[in-house]
C-alpha cells in the first residue's frame, strides 16, 4: 500500500489554516452598492422580486449612502425612478430630476469617503423603456442617443458624480461622453464602461425596480449570450475610447468573459452581480433549498476569483457588515 506524499488536505484542516491560504477575499472596498431612488416616494418601497432591496426616498437614500461610507464600501451606484417619462427621456437632463438630485444629495452626504457613481442610460427615463431614443421606425437611434448621453454625463458630473456608468451599449458612447465631460471642464469625472453587457433574462427583477416600461427586448444593442470573442471587441473599443474601468455584466453566467477581460485589460475590471442573480439566491434560500449566507459569499468570491477587481452587488452593505463581524 502506498500513501500519498502530497496532502493538500493539510492546508484545509482548520478554519485558521484555510483562512491563511485563501487566494481571494471579499473586502468592502472592492464592493459597489447599486441603489434605486424614486421620485415622490415618501417612504422606502420594498421590491417584491428583490427581497431586502427598496426604492429609496431622497432621505433613505442619504442614510443608505452614509451607511455604505461607514462600512467602507468602494462605491455606490445610483439609479433613478422618475415620476414622468417621455420619448426622449428628458428628465435625465433636468438638474432637479430624481437621479441628478439623488447624486447631489449622496455626494453632499458622503463627500469623498466613497466613490459616487450614476447610471448613465435612458431606459429609466423613456416612456418606451429603451436605452436610447427611437427613429420613426421604432429602432433605437445610436447617434441621436449619443448626443443625449453626452449631455446626461455633464448633468451628472455637475450634480457631483465622481464616475458615470454608461450602460446603454450604444456604439461610441464612451468617446462621446468623454468628449462632452472634457468640453465642460469635467476632466476628472471617470467613466465606468459597461463594456460587455449581455442581453440577459436575469435583468428581470430590475425592470420592477425601475418600473420599466419596456415591451420587447434589447437584442439590437446588448450582446448576444452566445458570443465570447465579441466581448473582446467591445472591451477594446471602450479602452480606445477612454474607459477608466471596464465592466462585464451579468456576472455569474459570464465568468468566462470576466476571466478573458481580466487577462487583457490594463484598467480595473468590474462585474455586476445583477438583480436576477440576487433574486435567485434569495428565492432558493427562502425556500430553505440553499444556505443563504454561504451562497452569497460563494457567489461573490467566484466573481472575484474570475478576475473582477470590483463587484457591484445588492449585498454589498451586508457583506461589509459580515467582514466587520469577522465572518469573512
Ligand atoms: C440599464 C440597466 C439595466 C441594469 C442596469 N442598468 C437593465 C437592462 O439593461 O435591461 C440591470 C441591473 C440589474 O439587473 O441588476 N440602465
XYZ file of C-alpha atoms and ligand atoms in Angstrom:
344
model
C 0.000 0.000 0.000
C 1.442 3.371 -0.926
C 0.387 6.524 0.852
C 0.145 9.960 -0.767
C 3.113 12.228 -0.308
C 1.223 15.299 -1.440
C -1.538 16.086 1.016
C -3.422 19.242 0.041
C -5.817 18.414 2.848
C -3.173 19.582 5.346
C -3.992 23.155 4.442
C -7.717 22.577 4.807
C -7.723 21.071 8.269
C -8.797 24.123 10.273
C -10.540 27.406 9.711
C -7.308 29.203 10.585
C -5.336 27.197 8.047
C -7.950 27.773 5.346
C -8.033 31.487 6.078
C -4.256 31.708 5.815
C -4.138 30.134 2.371
C -7.315 31.627 0.883
C -6.398 33.058 -2.522
C -9.262 35.527 -2.660
C -11.194 37.506 -0.095
C -14.165 39.773 -0.055
C -13.171 43.238 1.072
C -15.668 46.103 1.482
C -13.527 48.441 -0.634
C -13.995 46.118 -3.604
C -17.777 46.281 -3.382
C -20.123 48.765 -5.002
C -23.726 49.084 -3.835
C -26.375 49.703 -6.523
C -29.333 51.726 -5.190
C -32.654 52.961 -6.553
C -34.139 56.353 -5.749
C -37.757 57.036 -6.573
C -39.203 60.436 -7.270
C -42.053 61.417 -4.976
C -41.600 58.454 -2.623
C -42.419 59.332 0.979
C -41.172 56.066 2.394
C -38.908 53.322 1.053
C -40.825 50.959 -1.227
C -39.832 47.281 -0.969
C -39.300 45.375 -4.204
C -41.274 42.143 -4.478
C -38.762 40.378 -6.663
C -35.731 41.579 -4.712
C -36.474 40.951 -1.042
C -34.384 43.309 1.092
C -33.967 45.914 -1.679
C -36.071 49.088 -1.822
C -36.762 52.091 -3.968
C -35.401 54.846 -1.752
C -36.760 58.232 -0.861
C -34.166 61.007 -1.026
C -33.832 60.707 2.773
C -33.470 56.946 2.952
C -31.019 57.166 0.053
C -28.837 59.507 2.079
C -28.985 57.128 5.018
C -28.015 54.145 2.840
C -25.119 56.136 1.391
C -23.935 57.209 4.839
C -24.041 53.594 5.976
C -22.148 52.465 2.872
C -19.433 55.007 3.620
C -19.324 53.988 7.270
C -18.933 50.343 6.234
C -16.016 51.203 3.963
C -17.607 50.244 0.651
C -15.776 51.218 -2.508
C -18.691 52.977 -4.123
C -22.380 53.460 -4.605
C -24.179 53.347 -7.975
C -27.421 55.294 -8.317
C -30.422 54.515 -10.491
C -33.339 56.934 -10.742
C -37.037 56.118 -10.969
C -38.775 59.238 -12.310
C -42.445 60.079 -11.976
C -42.879 61.129 -15.589
C -41.322 59.716 -18.713
C -41.255 60.810 -22.327
C -39.942 59.685 -25.705
C -36.505 61.260 -25.257
C -36.056 60.709 -21.530
C -35.766 64.434 -20.912
C -35.995 64.133 -17.112
C -32.487 62.653 -17.240
C -31.092 66.064 -18.187
C -33.000 68.052 -15.566
C -30.602 69.100 -12.798
C -33.534 68.714 -10.385
C -34.564 65.323 -11.870
C -34.663 62.377 -9.493
C -31.297 60.889 -10.429
C -29.355 64.138 -10.514
C -30.962 65.242 -7.247
C -30.075 61.880 -5.716
C -26.459 62.162 -6.843
C -26.260 65.659 -5.376
C -27.712 64.505 -2.041
C -25.430 61.485 -1.825
C -22.338 63.490 -2.716
C -23.242 66.015 -0.048
C -23.709 63.211 2.444
C -20.555 61.185 1.807
C -18.116 63.647 0.237
C -15.017 61.806 -0.871
C -15.392 58.879 1.513
C -16.706 56.614 -1.228
C -16.976 56.887 -4.983
C -20.343 58.247 -6.109
C -21.465 56.743 -9.415
C -24.531 57.251 -11.510
C -26.146 55.094 -14.132
C -25.932 56.823 -17.488
C -28.723 55.371 -19.571
C -32.126 56.410 -20.842
C -34.233 53.339 -20.098
C -35.411 54.598 -16.716
C -36.481 57.874 -18.316
C -38.142 56.898 -21.577
C -41.831 56.077 -21.899
C -40.973 53.179 -24.244
C -38.317 51.829 -21.878
C -35.479 51.582 -24.400
C -31.953 52.694 -23.556
C -31.999 55.266 -26.339
C -34.281 57.395 -28.464
C -36.160 55.808 -31.353
C -36.269 56.527 -35.061
C -39.640 56.926 -36.784
C -39.485 53.178 -37.454
C -39.093 52.398 -33.762
C -35.431 51.400 -33.966
C -33.012 52.639 -31.304
C -31.124 55.510 -32.930
C -27.475 55.124 -31.934
C -26.108 58.553 -32.795
C -29.100 60.603 -31.679
C -28.848 58.755 -28.364
C -25.137 59.565 -28.061
C -25.895 63.240 -28.212
C -28.200 62.920 -25.193
C -25.739 60.678 -23.341
C -23.095 63.389 -23.620
C -25.409 65.932 -22.033
C -26.503 63.435 -19.406
C -22.889 62.836 -18.426
C -22.345 66.544 -17.937
C -25.549 66.878 -15.875
C -24.445 64.014 -13.632
C -20.934 65.387 -13.238
C -22.412 68.748 -12.353
C -24.594 67.053 -9.728
C -21.409 65.650 -8.197
C -20.914 62.188 -9.701
C -17.291 61.058 -9.390
C -17.874 58.395 -12.013
C -20.554 57.826 -14.621
C -21.643 54.384 -15.764
C -22.871 54.296 -19.352
C -24.975 51.123 -19.507
C -26.847 51.547 -22.777
C -24.456 49.694 -25.116
C -24.592 52.358 -27.833
C -21.569 52.256 -30.141
C -19.178 55.088 -29.376
C -20.783 56.038 -26.068
C -17.570 56.219 -24.082
C -15.874 58.527 -26.582
C -18.827 60.883 -26.811
C -19.290 61.081 -23.047
C -15.549 61.601 -22.502
C -15.539 64.449 -25.011
C -18.630 66.071 -23.507
C -17.215 65.835 -19.981
C -13.870 67.283 -21.065
C -15.506 70.119 -23.008
C -17.496 71.044 -19.909
C -14.395 71.063 -17.709
C -15.031 67.688 -16.056
C -11.733 66.042 -16.967
C -11.663 64.339 -13.576
C -15.013 62.623 -13.868
C -14.280 58.961 -14.532
C -16.119 56.554 -16.821
C -17.038 53.039 -15.749
C -17.866 51.483 -19.098
C -20.409 48.704 -19.240
C -18.202 47.209 -21.912
C -19.523 43.666 -22.273
C -23.159 43.859 -21.320
C -25.271 40.946 -22.430
C -28.936 40.816 -23.291
C -29.990 38.756 -20.296
C -33.155 37.282 -18.846
C -31.576 37.803 -15.441
C -32.361 41.543 -15.560
C -35.991 40.635 -14.887
C -36.302 41.959 -11.319
C -34.523 45.207 -12.269
C -37.435 46.041 -14.520
C -39.648 46.096 -11.422
C -37.005 48.080 -9.545
C -37.149 50.935 -12.056
C -40.783 50.447 -13.128
C -39.530 49.862 -16.650
C -41.978 50.433 -19.470
C -40.147 48.142 -21.874
C -42.049 45.772 -24.070
C -39.838 43.701 -26.331
C -36.110 43.322 -25.759
C -32.701 44.978 -26.097
C -31.178 42.492 -28.505
C -30.204 45.104 -31.084
C -27.844 46.830 -28.657
C -26.943 44.450 -25.834
C -24.706 41.472 -26.599
C -25.828 38.006 -27.608
C -25.188 35.479 -24.786
C -23.764 33.149 -27.447
C -20.755 35.386 -28.041
C -17.384 35.383 -26.361
C -14.956 36.821 -28.908
C -17.193 39.821 -29.422
C -16.732 40.807 -25.781
C -13.069 41.439 -26.509
C -14.018 43.762 -29.348
C -16.394 45.697 -27.092
C -13.736 45.994 -24.390
C -11.006 47.113 -26.753
C -13.265 49.750 -28.302
C -14.142 51.098 -24.850
C -10.496 51.150 -23.819
C -9.594 53.037 -27.007
C -12.390 55.490 -26.310
C -11.024 56.261 -22.861
C -12.833 53.992 -20.405
C -11.311 54.260 -16.934
C -12.780 50.916 -15.859
C -14.484 48.203 -17.877
C -17.353 46.052 -16.713
C -18.798 42.666 -17.524
C -22.491 42.154 -16.865
C -24.206 39.942 -15.728
C -21.568 38.218 -13.631
C -22.280 34.591 -12.835
C -23.307 33.336 -16.247
C -20.385 35.244 -17.765
C -17.428 34.268 -15.583
C -15.531 33.081 -18.669
C -15.913 36.526 -20.217
C -14.790 38.129 -16.986
C -11.663 35.988 -16.979
C -10.929 36.871 -20.618
C -11.336 40.568 -19.931
C -9.280 40.481 -16.730
C -6.446 38.915 -18.675
C -6.173 41.659 -21.265
C -7.405 44.801 -19.568
C -4.881 47.326 -18.386
C -7.569 49.193 -16.473
C -9.507 47.855 -13.465
C -12.281 45.385 -14.217
C -15.701 45.399 -12.586
C -18.519 42.883 -12.687
C -22.197 43.395 -11.916
C -23.989 40.703 -9.948
C -27.395 41.671 -11.235
C -30.946 41.634 -9.954
C -31.812 38.135 -11.189
C -28.690 36.677 -9.618
C -29.730 38.278 -6.350
C -33.338 37.153 -6.689
C -32.453 33.527 -7.458
C -30.327 33.121 -4.352
C -32.852 34.914 -2.138
C -35.714 32.836 -3.511
C -33.954 29.499 -3.158
C -32.787 30.425 0.336
C -36.226 31.499 1.467
C -37.500 28.098 0.429
C -34.800 26.513 2.552
C -33.174 24.988 -0.529
C -29.742 26.535 -0.086
C -27.820 28.183 2.732
C -28.313 31.875 2.018
C -25.187 33.359 3.566
C -22.888 30.670 2.215
C -24.381 31.043 -1.250
C -23.921 34.817 -1.183
C -20.296 34.533 -0.135
C -19.557 31.793 -2.660
C -21.188 33.727 -5.486
C -19.244 36.920 -4.809
C -15.992 35.043 -4.263
C -16.438 33.300 -7.612
C -16.775 36.679 -9.319
C -13.610 37.956 -7.638
C -11.810 34.730 -8.485
C -12.811 35.003 -12.141
C -10.996 38.331 -12.251
C -13.213 41.166 -11.070
C -11.409 43.851 -9.114
C -14.730 45.381 -8.074
C -18.150 43.798 -7.741
C -21.464 45.588 -7.912
C -23.784 43.638 -5.670
C -27.027 44.345 -3.855
C -25.480 42.541 -0.858
C -22.551 44.988 -0.627
C -23.514 46.525 2.710
C -24.482 43.216 4.245
C -21.190 41.641 3.153
C -19.281 44.588 4.595
C -21.107 44.107 7.889
C -20.089 40.458 7.890
C -16.461 41.458 7.345
C -16.655 43.745 10.358
C -18.133 40.905 12.402
C -15.197 38.739 11.381
C -17.365 36.328 9.428
C -15.493 36.737 6.165
C -29.885 49.792 -17.973
C -29.527 48.873 -16.878
C -30.102 47.636 -16.578
C -29.450 47.167 -15.443
C -28.518 48.117 -15.074
N -28.553 49.149 -15.983
C -31.248 46.940 -17.188
C -31.163 46.480 -18.564
O -30.165 46.610 -19.261
O -32.198 45.964 -19.013
C -29.730 45.879 -14.769
C -29.210 45.720 -13.409
C -29.768 44.553 -12.704
O -30.495 43.744 -13.287
O -29.468 44.423 -11.501
N -29.967 51.124 -17.482
